[in-house]
Short mmCIF file of C-alpha atoms in Angstrom, two decimals:
data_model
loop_
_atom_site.label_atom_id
_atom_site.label_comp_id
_atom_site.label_asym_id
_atom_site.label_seq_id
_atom_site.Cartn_x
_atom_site.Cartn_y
_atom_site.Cartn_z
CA UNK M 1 -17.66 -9.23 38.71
CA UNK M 2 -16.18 -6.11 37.70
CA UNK M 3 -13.93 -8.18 35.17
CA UNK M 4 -16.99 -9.27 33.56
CA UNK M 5 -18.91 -6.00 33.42
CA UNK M 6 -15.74 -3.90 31.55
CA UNK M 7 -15.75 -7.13 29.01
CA UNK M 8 -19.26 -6.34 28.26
CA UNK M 9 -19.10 -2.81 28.20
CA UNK M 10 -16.00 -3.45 25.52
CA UNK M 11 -17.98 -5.57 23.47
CA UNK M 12 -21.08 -3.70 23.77
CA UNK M 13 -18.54 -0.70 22.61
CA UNK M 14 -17.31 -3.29 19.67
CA UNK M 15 -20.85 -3.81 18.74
CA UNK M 16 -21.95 -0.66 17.82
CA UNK M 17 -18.85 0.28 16.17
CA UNK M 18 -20.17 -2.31 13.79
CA UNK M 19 -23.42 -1.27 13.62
CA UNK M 20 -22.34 2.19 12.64
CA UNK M 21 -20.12 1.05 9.96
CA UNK M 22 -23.15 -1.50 8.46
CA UNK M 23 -25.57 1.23 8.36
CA UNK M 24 -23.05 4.05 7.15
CA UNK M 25 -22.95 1.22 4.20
CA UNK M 26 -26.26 0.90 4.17
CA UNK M 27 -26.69 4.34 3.34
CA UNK M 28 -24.11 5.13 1.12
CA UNK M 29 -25.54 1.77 -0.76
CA UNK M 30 -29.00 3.87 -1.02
CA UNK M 31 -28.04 7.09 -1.96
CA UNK M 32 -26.08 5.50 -5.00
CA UNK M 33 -29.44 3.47 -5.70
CA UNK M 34 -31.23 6.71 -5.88
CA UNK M 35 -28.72 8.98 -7.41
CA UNK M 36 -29.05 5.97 -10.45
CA UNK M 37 -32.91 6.99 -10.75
#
């Protein structure tokens, strides 16, 4: 059992690694959108 929780914990870990990076993106994406205007 305690196998399984680290594994989520990683992935959970993994997961908003990602998110970050997407909505860092995200952001950059809109700040060039409105920089253009």
């Amino acid at each position: 059992m305690e196998k399984v929780k680290s594994e989520i914990v990683r992935v959970e870990a993994d997961l908003s690694e990602n998110l970050k990076e997407k909505v860092n993106l995200e952001i950059a994406r809109v700040a060039q959108e409105m920089n253009r205007s």
